[in-house]
């Protein structure tokens, strides 16, 4: 009697699981035909199990109808297999034809079912203490054979898919084959009575596992929620088995320790009580965990939304300064007090800060000045430090990729323009020299005009060679003020007011000749726009900001065309002043890039036009090394 109850419970569980799984698949697979077909398979399996339950409770007509509808179950599975396999790179036209004509296969299956019901293809035998159990008679052989044929055909389609697909799709098909072997083992016991083998179908006690494992094998690589649920389900099952073992051992040994009352309690009751306790504990655990965290770590509000917000904001950083500033703002907002994040060896200006350090084992972030903080704030700092270290490593990789891409583009740029500039130098300078010699006996005014135009053409050729050629940097200490003074001595300043605000001791590591060219181009460009206007003024200032030397060349000339974007401004021939080559700013950017610096145009410093150069005080190359760009 107990065995029959266990069997009926297993069938009930399978039926309920089939309905729930079918509904869930229809909901999750609203736009996926394969999941809808799998939902049909789950529902038909539930109905098949209901047929067994109907026979158990003397509803013979209903039970026979549901059990003889057996062929519809593999038909749904065949439909699912075709749709699951026939997509992506493994698409096969003939499978699409079968999918479009699945209605005929469904119709054939329905016809087999109707003929089986009309001809009485099933009977019952007394099994499990006289309870009726379904068996196929001679006419039912057609029903059973057709069911087996469609099932084999469905798994044949999966075999084809396993050979054609790769990756997660192939893993899913492999998992389905493993589950199919398990299902075959369970289903074999169902047909034993049909062949006169009156053995209790013990494997059918595990029937609920077949449907769940099949669905899990299909969707585990598509729907992440299923894996989370499976993880919790396996954990619950493991806990149930552990409790079962502990209760069995405890019930056996309790009498030896004077606990006679427990020896009279049935083991299944002790197990049931323990499961109830486990269920209650699992229900209240999340709430109790939040309460204890608030008591032990007051003020620490760390949940999935906070961590996700931190990750999203930190992912927006495109430079180290952005990352440090963004991290400090996030942490300060969360802790409601000023927080700074600094690289190692930087001077911290906040009482509470995080020190970021690159070690041989990766990035390391250490909170400092935390002695007076609450446990909750310390926990927040530790969690944030771990996340921030991960973002440092990600940004480092991103910048390395960007640098590699920049070098690739530079190399491509050199290949394209190098040959062009060499050809121009050869083809243009020879005729320019001939024109210069031919103008020797021209009238003075004509000769002067020709020489001016020849000088302009020669400068255009020279700028093209500088822009397209390879830059070789010889690093040394460069005094910025002295450099600017030398540049101003060779430029035509006429009536322009020049102001220099540079500390005499300000120095950087760089190539003095290339940096001189930067200042010549920028200052000459500024003079060209203010030289012929009343009250023309140019201001040159420089100072240190952290580890960078910031040089700014201001002028009160007309503002640049607002239609020119920041990135386009430093491209060749985009912004061309009268008499210029159109390459001045492009050359400046090339030299600044070679020094690992930044050149930008600004309008927010009180002057109509400002060009700002940021040069690292200590570039990556050591002093005296040669850099080729």
Coordinates of C-alpha atoms in Angstrom, one line a residue:
X1 CA 0.0 0.0 0.0
X2 CA 2.9 2.4 0.9
X3 CA 4.5 1.7 -2.5
X4 CA 1.3 2.5 -4.3
X5 CA 1.0 5.8 -2.5
X6 CA 4.6 6.7 -3.5
X7 CA 3.8 5.8 -7.1
X8 CA 0.7 7.9 -7.1
X9 CA 2.6 10.9 -5.6
X10 CA 5.3 10.6 -8.3
X11 CA 2.6 10.6 -11.0
X12 CA 0.8 13.6 -9.4
X13 CA 4.1 15.5 -9.1
X14 CA 4.9 14.8 -12.8
X15 CA 1.4 15.9 -13.9
X16 CA 1.6 19.2 -11.9
X17 CA 5.2 19.8 -13.1
X18 CA 4.2 19.2 -16.7
X19 CA 1.4 21.8 -16.5
X20 CA 3.6 24.4 -14.7
X21 CA 6.5 23.8 -17.0
X22 CA 4.3 24.0 -20.1
X23 CA 2.8 27.3 -18.9
X24 CA 6.3 28.7 -18.1
X25 CA 7.7 27.8 -21.5
X26 CA 4.7 29.4 -23.3
X27 CA 5.3 32.6 -21.3
X28 CA 9.1 32.7 -21.8
X29 CA 8.9 31.5 -25.4
X30 CA 6.3 33.9 -26.7
X31 CA 8.4 34.5 -29.8
X32 CA 10.2 31.1 -29.9
X33 CA 8.4 28.4 -31.7
X34 CA 10.7 25.6 -30.4
X35 CA 9.8 26.4 -26.8
X36 CA 6.1 26.4 -27.6
X37 CA 6.5 22.9 -29.1
X38 CA 8.4 21.8 -26.0
X39 CA 5.6 23.3 -23.9
X40 CA 3.1 21.0 -25.9
X41 CA 5.3 18.0 -25.1
X42 CA 5.3 18.9 -21.3
X43 CA 1.5 19.3 -21.3
X44 CA 1.0 16.0 -23.2
X45 CA 3.2 14.3 -20.6
X46 CA 1.1 15.8 -17.9
X47 CA -2.1 14.5 -19.5
X48 CA -0.5 11.1 -20.0
X49 CA 0.2 11.0 -16.2
X50 CA -3.4 12.2 -15.5
X51 CA -4.5 9.1 -17.5
X52 CA -2.7 6.8 -15.0
X53 CA -4.3 8.7 -12.1
X54 CA -7.8 8.4 -13.8
X55 CA -7.4 4.6 -14.0
X56 CA -6.3 4.5 -10.3
X57 CA -9.5 6.2 -9.3
X58 CA -11.8 4.0 -11.6
X59 CA -12.2 6.6 -14.3
X60 CA -11.4 4.0 -17.0
X61 CA -12.8 5.8 -20.1
X62 CA -11.0 9.0 -19.4
X63 CA -7.8 7.2 -18.4
X64 CA -7.8 5.1 -21.6
X65 CA -8.4 8.2 -23.8
X66 CA -5.5 10.1 -22.2
X67 CA -3.1 7.1 -22.3
X68 CA -3.9 6.2 -25.9
X69 CA -3.1 9.9 -26.9
X70 CA 0.5 8.8 -26.3
X71 CA 1.6 9.4 -29.9
X72 CA 1.0 13.2 -29.6
X73 CA 3.8 13.4 -27.0
X74 CA 6.7 12.4 -29.4
X75 CA 5.0 14.4 -32.2
X76 CA 5.4 17.6 -30.2
X77 CA 9.0 16.6 -29.4
X78 CA 9.7 16.0 -33.1
X79 CA 8.3 19.5 -33.9
X80 CA 10.5 21.0 -31.1
X81 CA 13.6 19.1 -32.4
X82 CA 13.2 20.4 -36.0
X83 CA 12.7 24.0 -34.9
X84 CA 15.6 23.8 -32.3
X85 CA 18.0 22.3 -34.8
X86 CA 17.1 24.2 -38.0
X87 CA 18.4 27.7 -37.2
X88 CA 21.6 29.6 -37.6
X89 CA 24.5 28.2 -39.7
X90 CA 23.0 24.7 -39.5
X91 CA 19.8 25.7 -41.4
X92 CA 18.6 23.0 -43.8
X93 CA 15.9 23.6 -46.4
X94 CA 14.4 20.1 -46.1
X95 CA 13.9 20.6 -42.4
X96 CA 12.1 23.8 -43.1
X97 CA 9.8 21.9 -45.5
X98 CA 9.0 19.4 -42.7
X99 CA 8.4 22.2 -40.3
X100 CA 5.9 23.8 -42.6
X101 CA 4.1 20.5 -43.1
X102 CA 4.1 19.4 -39.4
X103 CA 0.3 19.8 -39.6
X104 CA 0.2 16.5 -41.6
X105 CA 2.3 14.7 -39.0
X106 CA 0.0 16.1 -36.2
X107 CA -3.0 14.9 -38.2
X108 CA -1.5 11.5 -38.6
X109 CA -0.8 11.2 -34.9
X110 CA -4.4 12.3 -34.1
X111 CA -5.7 9.7 -36.5
X112 CA -3.6 7.0 -34.8
X113 CA -5.0 8.1 -31.5
X114 CA -8.6 8.1 -32.7
X115 CA -8.3 4.7 -34.2
X116 CA -6.7 3.4 -31.0
X117 CA -9.6 4.7 -28.9
X118 CA -12.2 3.5 -31.4
X119 CA -10.6 0.0 -31.6
X120 CA -9.9 -0.3 -27.9
X121 CA -6.1 -0.6 -28.2
X122 CA -5.6 -0.7 -24.4
X123 CA -6.6 -2.8 -21.4
X124 CA -5.8 -2.9 -17.7
X125 CA -4.2 -5.5 -15.5
X126 CA -4.3 -5.7 -11.7
X127 CA -1.0 -4.4 -10.3
X128 CA 0.1 -2.8 -7.1
X129 CA -2.4 -4.5 -4.7
X130 CA -5.1 -4.9 -7.3
X131 CA -5.0 -1.4 -8.7
X132 CA -5.5 -1.1 -12.5
X133 CA -2.5 -0.5 -14.7
X134 CA -2.6 0.3 -18.4
X135 CA -1.4 -2.3 -21.0
X136 CA -1.4 -2.4 -24.8
X137 CA -3.3 -5.2 -26.5
X138 CA -2.6 -6.5 -30.0
X139 CA -4.2 -3.5 -31.7
X140 CA -2.2 -1.2 -29.4
X141 CA 1.0 -2.4 -31.0
X142 CA 0.3 0.0 -33.9
X143 CA -0.1 2.9 -31.4
X144 CA 3.1 1.8 -29.5
X145 CA 5.1 1.3 -32.7
X146 CA 4.1 4.7 -34.2
X147 CA 5.0 6.4 -30.9
X148 CA 8.5 4.7 -30.9
X149 CA 9.0 5.6 -34.6
X150 CA 8.2 9.3 -34.1
X151 CA 10.4 9.4 -30.9
X152 CA 13.3 7.9 -32.8
X153 CA 12.8 10.3 -35.7
X154 CA 12.9 13.3 -33.2
X155 CA 16.1 12.1 -31.7
X156 CA 17.5 11.5 -35.2
X157 CA 16.9 15.2 -35.9
X158 CA 18.8 16.0 -32.7
X159 CA 21.7 13.8 -33.8
X160 CA 21.8 15.8 -37.1
X161 CA 21.9 19.0 -35.1
X162 CA 24.6 17.7 -32.8
X163 CA 26.8 17.1 -35.9
X164 CA 26.0 20.5 -37.5
X165 CA 26.0 22.9 -34.5
X166 CA 28.7 24.1 -32.2
X167 CA 28.9 25.9 -28.8
X168 CA 26.0 26.0 -26.5
X169 CA 23.5 24.6 -29.0
X170 CA 25.7 21.4 -29.3
X171 CA 26.0 21.2 -25.5
X172 CA 22.2 21.5 -25.2
X173 CA 21.7 18.6 -27.7
X174 CA 24.2 16.5 -25.9
X175 CA 22.4 17.1 -22.6
X176 CA 19.1 16.1 -24.3
X177 CA 20.6 12.8 -25.4
X178 CA 21.7 12.1 -21.9
X179 CA 18.2 12.9 -20.6
X180 CA 16.7 10.8 -23.4
X181 CA 18.7 7.7 -22.1
X182 CA 17.3 8.4 -18.6
X183 CA 13.7 8.7 -20.0
X184 CA 14.1 5.5 -22.0
X185 CA 15.1 3.7 -18.8
X186 CA 12.0 5.1 -17.0
X187 CA 9.6 4.4 -19.9
X188 CA 10.7 0.8 -20.4
X189 CA 9.1 -0.2 -17.1
X190 CA 5.8 1.3 -18.3
X191 CA 5.5 -1.3 -21.1
X192 CA 6.6 -4.3 -19.1
X193 CA 3.0 -5.3 -18.1
X194 CA 2.0 -5.1 -21.9
X195 CA 4.4 -7.9 -22.5
X196 CA 3.2 -10.0 -19.6
X197 CA 6.0 -9.0 -17.2
X198 CA 4.0 -8.2 -14.0
X199 CA 6.8 -6.3 -12.2
X200 CA 6.2 -3.1 -10.3
X201 CA 7.4 -0.2 -12.4
X202 CA 9.9 1.1 -9.9
X203 CA 11.7 3.4 -12.3
X204 CA 8.5 5.4 -12.8
X205 CA 8.9 6.7 -9.3
X206 CA 11.6 8.9 -10.7
X207 CA 9.4 10.1 -13.6
X208 CA 9.3 13.8 -12.4
X209 CA 13.0 14.1 -12.9
X210 CA 12.8 13.3 -16.6
X211 CA 10.7 16.3 -17.6
X212 CA 12.6 18.8 -15.5
X213 CA 16.0 17.5 -16.7
X214 CA 14.8 17.7 -20.3
X215 CA 13.6 21.2 -20.1
X216 CA 16.7 22.3 -18.1
X217 CA 19.0 20.7 -20.7
X218 CA 17.2 22.7 -23.5
X219 CA 17.1 26.2 -21.8
X220 CA 20.1 26.2 -19.4
X221 CA 22.2 28.0 -22.1
X222 CA 19.5 30.4 -23.1
X223 CA 17.8 31.6 -19.9
X224 CA 20.1 32.5 -17.0
X225 CA 17.2 32.4 -14.5
X226 CA 16.9 28.6 -15.0
X227 CA 20.5 28.1 -13.9
X228 CA 19.8 30.1 -10.7
X229 CA 16.7 28.1 -10.0
X230 CA 18.5 24.8 -10.7
X231 CA 21.3 25.9 -8.3
X232 CA 18.7 26.5 -5.5
X233 CA 16.8 23.3 -6.3
X234 CA 20.0 21.2 -6.1
X235 CA 20.9 22.8 -2.9
X236 CA 17.4 22.1 -1.5
X237 CA 17.6 18.5 -2.7
X238 CA 21.1 18.0 -1.1
X239 CA 19.8 19.4 2.2
X240 CA 16.8 17.1 2.1
X241 CA 19.0 14.1 1.6
X242 CA 21.4 15.2 4.4
X243 CA 18.4 15.7 6.8
X244 CA 17.0 12.2 5.8
X245 CA 20.3 10.6 6.6
X246 CA 20.8 12.5 9.9
X247 CA 17.2 11.7 11.0
X248 CA 17.6 8.0 10.2
X249 CA 20.9 7.8 12.2
X250 CA 19.4 9.9 15.0
X251 CA 16.3 7.7 15.2
X252 CA 18.4 4.6 15.4
X253 CA 20.7 5.8 18.1
X254 CA 18.3 7.9 20.2
X255 CA 17.3 4.9 22.4
X256 CA 20.9 4.4 23.5
X257 CA 21.0 7.9 24.9
X258 CA 17.8 7.6 26.9
X259 CA 15.6 9.3 24.3
X260 CA 13.0 6.5 24.3
X261 CA 10.2 8.8 23.1
X262 CA 11.9 9.5 19.8
X263 CA 12.3 5.8 19.0
X264 CA 8.5 5.5 18.9
X265 CA 8.1 8.3 16.4
X266 CA 8.1 7.1 12.8
X267 CA 11.1 8.1 10.8
X268 CA 9.0 9.7 8.0
X269 CA 7.4 12.0 10.6
X270 CA 10.8 13.1 11.9
X271 CA 11.8 13.7 8.4
X272 CA 8.7 15.7 7.6
X273 CA 9.1 17.8 10.7
X274 CA 12.7 18.5 9.8
X275 CA 11.7 19.6 6.3
X276 CA 9.2 22.0 7.7
X277 CA 11.8 23.5 9.9
X278 CA 14.2 23.8 6.9
X279 CA 11.5 25.4 4.8
X280 CA 10.7 28.0 7.6
X281 CA 14.4 28.7 8.0
X282 CA 14.9 29.2 4.3
X283 CA 11.9 31.6 4.2
X284 CA 13.0 33.8 7.0
X285 CA 16.7 33.7 6.3
X286 CA 16.9 36.6 3.8
X287 CA 14.9 38.8 6.2
X288 CA 17.0 37.8 9.2
X289 CA 20.2 38.3 7.2
X290 CA 19.2 41.9 6.4
X291 CA 18.4 42.6 10.0
X292 CA 21.7 41.2 11.3
X293 CA 23.6 43.1 8.7
X294 CA 22.0 46.4 9.8
X295 CA 22.8 45.6 13.4
X296 CA 26.4 44.5 12.8
X297 CA 27.2 47.0 9.9
X298 CA 24.9 50.0 10.6
X299 CA 24.9 52.4 7.7
X300 CA 26.0 49.9 5.1
X301 CA 23.4 49.7 2.3
X302 CA 24.9 47.3 -0.2
X303 CA 22.5 45.6 -2.5
X304 CA 22.3 44.5 -6.2
X305 CA 21.0 47.9 -7.3
X306 CA 23.9 49.8 -5.6
X307 CA 26.6 47.5 -7.0
X308 CA 25.1 47.6 -10.5
X309 CA 25.0 51.4 -10.3
X310 CA 28.6 51.5 -9.3
X311 CA 29.6 49.2 -12.1
X312 CA 27.6 51.2 -14.7
X313 CA 29.1 54.6 -13.7
X314 CA 32.7 53.3 -13.4
X315 CA 32.4 51.7 -16.9
X316 CA 31.9 55.2 -18.4
X317 CA 35.4 56.3 -17.5
X318 CA 37.7 56.7 -20.5
X319 CA 40.8 57.9 -18.7
X320 CA 42.5 57.5 -15.3
X321 CA 41.4 60.9 -14.2
X322 CA 37.8 60.2 -15.1
X323 CA 38.0 56.9 -13.2
X324 CA 39.5 58.5 -10.1
X325 CA 37.0 61.4 -10.1
X326 CA 34.0 59.2 -10.8
X327 CA 35.0 56.7 -8.1
X328 CA 35.5 59.5 -5.6
X329 CA 32.1 61.0 -6.3
X330 CA 30.3 57.7 -6.1
X331 CA 31.9 56.8 -2.8
X332 CA 31.4 60.3 -1.3
X333 CA 27.7 60.3 -2.3
X334 CA 27.2 56.9 -0.7
X335 CA 29.1 57.6 2.5
X336 CA 27.9 61.3 2.7
X337 CA 31.4 62.6 3.3
X338 CA 34.3 63.8 1.2
X339 CA 36.3 60.8 -0.2
X340 CA 39.3 61.0 -2.6
X341 CA 40.9 58.3 -4.7
X342 CA 44.6 58.7 -5.6
X343 CA 47.3 56.8 -7.4
X344 CA 50.2 55.7 -5.3
X345 CA 52.7 58.4 -4.3
X346 CA 50.1 61.1 -5.0
X347 CA 49.4 63.8 -2.3
X348 CA 46.0 63.1 -0.7
X349 CA 43.9 66.1 0.0
X350 CA 41.0 64.4 1.7
X351 CA 41.0 63.0 5.2
X352 CA 39.4 59.8 3.9
X353 CA 40.9 58.3 0.7
X354 CA 41.6 55.2 -1.2
X355 CA 45.2 54.5 -2.4
X356 CA 45.4 52.8 -5.9
X357 CA 48.5 50.8 -6.6
X358 CA 49.6 48.6 -9.5
X359 CA 51.5 45.5 -8.2
X360 CA 52.9 42.4 -9.8
X361 CA 49.7 40.5 -9.0
X362 CA 47.4 43.2 -10.4
X363 CA 45.7 46.3 -9.1
X364 CA 45.4 46.8 -5.4
X365 CA 43.1 49.4 -3.7
X366 CA 43.6 50.1 0.0
X367 CA 41.4 52.4 2.1
X368 CA 43.3 54.8 4.4
X369 CA 42.4 56.8 7.5
X370 CA 39.6 54.4 8.5
X371 CA 40.2 54.2 12.2
X372 CA 37.2 56.4 13.2
X373 CA 34.8 54.8 10.7
X374 CA 31.8 52.6 11.6
X375 CA 31.9 48.9 10.7
X376 CA 29.3 49.6 8.0
X377 CA 31.4 52.2 6.4
X378 CA 34.5 50.0 6.5
X379 CA 32.5 47.2 4.8
X380 CA 31.4 49.6 2.1
X381 CA 35.0 50.7 1.5
X382 CA 36.2 47.1 1.2
X383 CA 33.5 46.2 -1.3
X384 CA 34.0 49.4 -3.3
X385 CA 37.8 48.8 -3.3
X386 CA 37.3 45.4 -4.7
X387 CA 35.1 46.7 -7.5
X388 CA 37.4 49.6 -8.2
X389 CA 40.4 47.4 -8.5
X390 CA 38.6 45.3 -11.2
X391 CA 37.7 48.5 -13.1
X392 CA 41.3 49.7 -13.0
X393 CA 42.4 46.4 -14.6
X394 CA 39.6 46.8 -17.2
X395 CA 40.6 50.4 -18.0
X396 CA 44.2 49.4 -18.3
X397 CA 43.3 46.8 -20.9
X398 CA 41.1 49.3 -22.7
X399 CA 43.8 52.0 -22.9
X400 CA 46.3 49.4 -24.1
X401 CA 44.0 48.4 -26.9
X402 CA 43.4 52.1 -27.8
X403 CA 47.1 52.7 -27.9
X404 CA 47.7 49.7 -30.1
X405 CA 44.9 50.9 -32.4
X406 CA 46.5 54.4 -32.5
X407 CA 49.8 53.0 -33.4
X408 CA 48.3 50.9 -36.2
X409 CA 46.6 54.0 -37.6
X410 CA 49.8 55.9 -37.4
X411 CA 51.7 53.2 -39.3
X412 CA 49.0 53.2 -41.9
X413 CA 49.1 57.0 -42.1
X414 CA 52.9 56.9 -42.6
X415 CA 52.6 54.4 -45.4
X416 CA 50.1 56.4 -47.2
X417 CA 51.6 59.9 -46.8
X418 CA 55.3 59.0 -46.7
X419 CA 55.4 58.1 -50.4
X420 CA 53.2 61.1 -51.3
X421 CA 55.4 63.6 -49.4
X422 CA 58.6 62.2 -50.9
X423 CA 57.1 62.5 -54.4
X424 CA 56.0 66.1 -53.7
X425 CA 59.4 67.1 -52.4
X426 CA 61.0 65.7 -55.6
X427 CA 58.5 67.1 -58.1
X428 CA 57.9 70.5 -56.5
X429 CA 61.2 71.7 -55.3
X430 CA 63.0 71.3 -58.6
X431 CA 60.5 73.6 -60.5
X432 CA 60.5 76.0 -57.5
X433 CA 64.3 76.4 -57.7
X434 CA 64.0 77.0 -61.5
X435 CA 61.4 79.7 -60.9
X436 CA 63.6 81.3 -58.2
X437 CA 66.5 81.5 -60.6
X438 CA 64.4 82.7 -63.5
X439 CA 63.1 85.7 -61.4
X440 CA 66.6 86.9 -60.6
X441 CA 66.5 89.6 -63.3
X442 CA 62.9 90.5 -62.8
X443 CA 61.8 94.0 -61.6
X444 CA 62.2 94.4 -57.7
X445 CA 58.5 94.4 -57.0
X446 CA 57.9 91.4 -59.2
X447 CA 60.9 89.6 -57.8
X448 CA 59.7 90.3 -54.2
X449 CA 56.3 88.9 -54.9
X450 CA 57.7 85.8 -56.6
X451 CA 60.0 85.1 -53.7
X452 CA 57.2 85.4 -51.2
X453 CA 55.1 82.9 -53.0
X454 CA 58.1 80.6 -53.4
X455 CA 58.7 80.8 -49.7
X456 CA 55.1 79.9 -49.0
X457 CA 55.2 76.9 -51.4
X458 CA 58.5 75.7 -49.8
X459 CA 56.9 75.9 -46.3
X460 CA 53.9 73.9 -47.5
X461 CA 56.3 71.2 -48.8
X462 CA 58.3 71.3 -45.5
X463 CA 55.2 71.0 -43.4
X464 CA 54.0 68.1 -45.5
X465 CA 57.3 66.3 -44.9
X466 CA 57.1 67.0 -41.2
X467 CA 53.5 65.8 -40.9
X468 CA 53.9 62.6 -42.9
X469 CA 57.5 61.6 -41.9
X470 CA 58.7 59.6 -38.9
X471 CA 59.3 61.7 -35.7
X472 CA 62.4 60.8 -33.8
X473 CA 62.5 62.2 -30.3
X474 CA 65.6 62.9 -28.3
X475 CA 64.5 63.4 -24.7
X476 CA 66.2 66.0 -22.5
X477 CA 65.2 68.5 -19.8
X478 CA 63.4 71.5 -21.5
X479 CA 62.9 74.8 -19.7
X480 CA 59.6 76.0 -21.0
X481 CA 60.1 79.7 -20.4
X482 CA 63.5 79.8 -22.1
X483 CA 62.0 77.8 -25.0
X484 CA 59.1 80.3 -25.4
X485 CA 61.5 83.3 -25.2
X486 CA 63.6 81.9 -28.1
X487 CA 60.5 81.3 -30.2
X488 CA 59.2 84.9 -29.6
X489 CA 62.6 86.3 -30.7
X490 CA 62.2 84.9 -34.2
X491 CA 58.6 85.7 -34.8
X492 CA 57.1 89.0 -36.2
X493 CA 55.1 90.4 -33.3
X494 CA 54.8 94.0 -34.7
X495 CA 52.2 95.9 -32.6
X496 CA 50.8 92.8 -30.7
X497 CA 50.9 92.8 -26.9
X498 CA 52.7 89.6 -25.8
X499 CA 52.4 88.4 -22.1
X500 CA 54.4 85.5 -20.8
X501 CA 53.4 84.0 -17.4
X502 CA 55.7 81.0 -17.0
X503 CA 57.8 80.1 -13.8
X504 CA 61.5 80.1 -14.7
X505 CA 62.0 76.7 -12.9
X506 CA 59.2 74.9 -14.9
X507 CA 60.8 72.0 -16.9
X508 CA 59.6 68.9 -18.7
X509 CA 61.2 65.9 -20.4
X510 CA 60.9 66.2 -24.2
X511 CA 62.5 66.9 -27.5
X512 CA 63.5 70.5 -27.5
X513 CA 63.4 70.9 -31.3
X514 CA 59.9 69.3 -31.7
X515 CA 58.5 71.3 -28.7
X516 CA 59.9 74.5 -30.3
X517 CA 58.0 73.6 -33.4
X518 CA 54.8 73.2 -31.4
X519 CA 55.2 76.7 -29.9
X520 CA 56.2 78.3 -33.2
X521 CA 53.1 76.9 -34.9
X522 CA 50.7 77.9 -32.1
X523 CA 52.1 81.3 -31.4
X524 CA 52.5 82.2 -35.1
X525 CA 48.9 81.0 -35.7
X526 CA 47.7 83.3 -32.9
X527 CA 49.7 86.3 -34.2
X528 CA 48.3 85.8 -37.7
X529 CA 44.8 86.5 -36.4
X530 CA 45.6 89.5 -34.0
X531 CA 48.5 91.2 -35.8
X532 CA 46.2 93.4 -38.0
X533 CA 43.5 94.2 -35.4
X534 CA 43.6 97.1 -32.9
X535 CA 44.5 96.0 -29.3
X536 CA 45.8 92.6 -30.4
X537 CA 47.0 90.5 -27.5
X538 CA 48.6 87.1 -27.0
X539 CA 49.1 85.5 -23.6
X540 CA 51.3 82.5 -23.0
X541 CA 51.1 80.8 -19.6
X542 CA 52.3 77.5 -18.2
X543 CA 52.0 75.7 -14.8
X544 CA 52.1 72.2 -13.3
X545 CA 48.9 70.3 -12.6
X546 CA 49.6 67.0 -10.7
X547 CA 52.1 65.2 -13.0
X548 CA 51.5 67.3 -16.2
X549 CA 52.8 70.6 -17.5
X550 CA 49.8 72.7 -18.8
X551 CA 50.7 75.3 -21.4
X552 CA 48.1 77.7 -22.8
X553 CA 48.3 80.1 -25.7
X554 CA 45.5 82.7 -25.5
X555 CA 44.6 85.4 -28.1
X556 CA 41.8 87.9 -28.4
X557 CA 41.3 87.3 -32.1
X558 CA 38.1 86.2 -33.7
X559 CA 36.6 82.9 -32.3
X560 CA 36.9 79.8 -34.4
X561 CA 34.0 78.6 -36.6
X562 CA 31.5 76.9 -34.3
X563 CA 30.8 74.3 -37.0
X564 CA 34.4 72.8 -36.6
X565 CA 34.4 70.0 -34.1
X566 CA 37.2 69.5 -31.6
X567 CA 38.6 66.4 -33.3
X568 CA 38.3 67.8 -36.8
X569 CA 40.2 71.0 -35.8
X570 CA 43.6 69.1 -35.7
X571 CA 43.2 67.3 -39.0
X572 CA 45.0 68.5 -42.2
X573 CA 43.5 71.4 -44.2
X574 CA 40.4 71.7 -42.0
X575 CA 41.2 75.1 -40.5
X576 CA 43.5 77.1 -42.7
X577 CA 44.5 80.7 -41.9
X578 CA 45.4 83.1 -44.7
X579 CA 48.9 82.3 -45.8
X580 CA 49.1 79.1 -43.9
X581 CA 49.7 75.6 -45.1
X582 CA 46.7 74.0 -43.4
X583 CA 49.0 71.6 -41.6
X584 CA 50.1 73.6 -38.6
X585 CA 47.7 72.3 -36.0
X586 CA 47.9 68.7 -37.5
X587 CA 51.7 68.9 -37.0
X588 CA 51.2 70.1 -33.4
X589 CA 49.0 67.1 -32.7
X590 CA 51.5 64.7 -34.1
X591 CA 54.3 66.1 -31.9
X592 CA 52.1 66.1 -28.8
X593 CA 51.0 62.5 -29.5
X594 CA 54.6 61.5 -29.8
X595 CA 55.3 63.0 -26.4
X596 CA 52.2 61.3 -24.9
X597 CA 50.6 64.7 -24.5
X598 CA 47.2 66.2 -25.3
X599 CA 46.4 69.3 -27.4
X600 CA 42.9 70.8 -27.2
X601 CA 41.0 74.0 -28.1
X602 CA 39.2 75.8 -25.3
X603 CA 36.7 78.7 -25.1
X604 CA 36.0 78.6 -21.3
X605 CA 39.0 80.5 -20.0
X606 CA 38.0 84.1 -20.6
X607 CA 39.7 84.4 -24.0
X608 CA 38.1 84.0 -27.4
X609 CA 40.6 81.4 -28.5
X610 CA 42.9 79.2 -26.3
X611 CA 45.0 76.2 -27.3
X612 CA 46.0 74.1 -24.4
X613 CA 48.9 71.6 -24.4
X614 CA 49.3 69.0 -21.6
X615 CA 52.7 67.5 -21.5
X616 CA 53.6 64.7 -19.0
X617 CA 56.4 65.8 -16.7
X618 CA 58.0 62.3 -16.8
X619 CA 57.0 60.6 -20.1
X620 CA 57.2 56.8 -20.5
X621 CA 60.6 57.0 -22.1
X622 CA 63.4 57.7 -19.8
X623 CA 65.6 60.8 -20.3
X624 CA 68.0 60.4 -23.1
X625 CA 66.1 57.5 -24.8
X626 CA 65.0 57.8 -28.4
X627 CA 61.3 57.4 -29.4
X628 CA 60.2 56.7 -33.0
X629 CA 56.7 57.7 -34.0

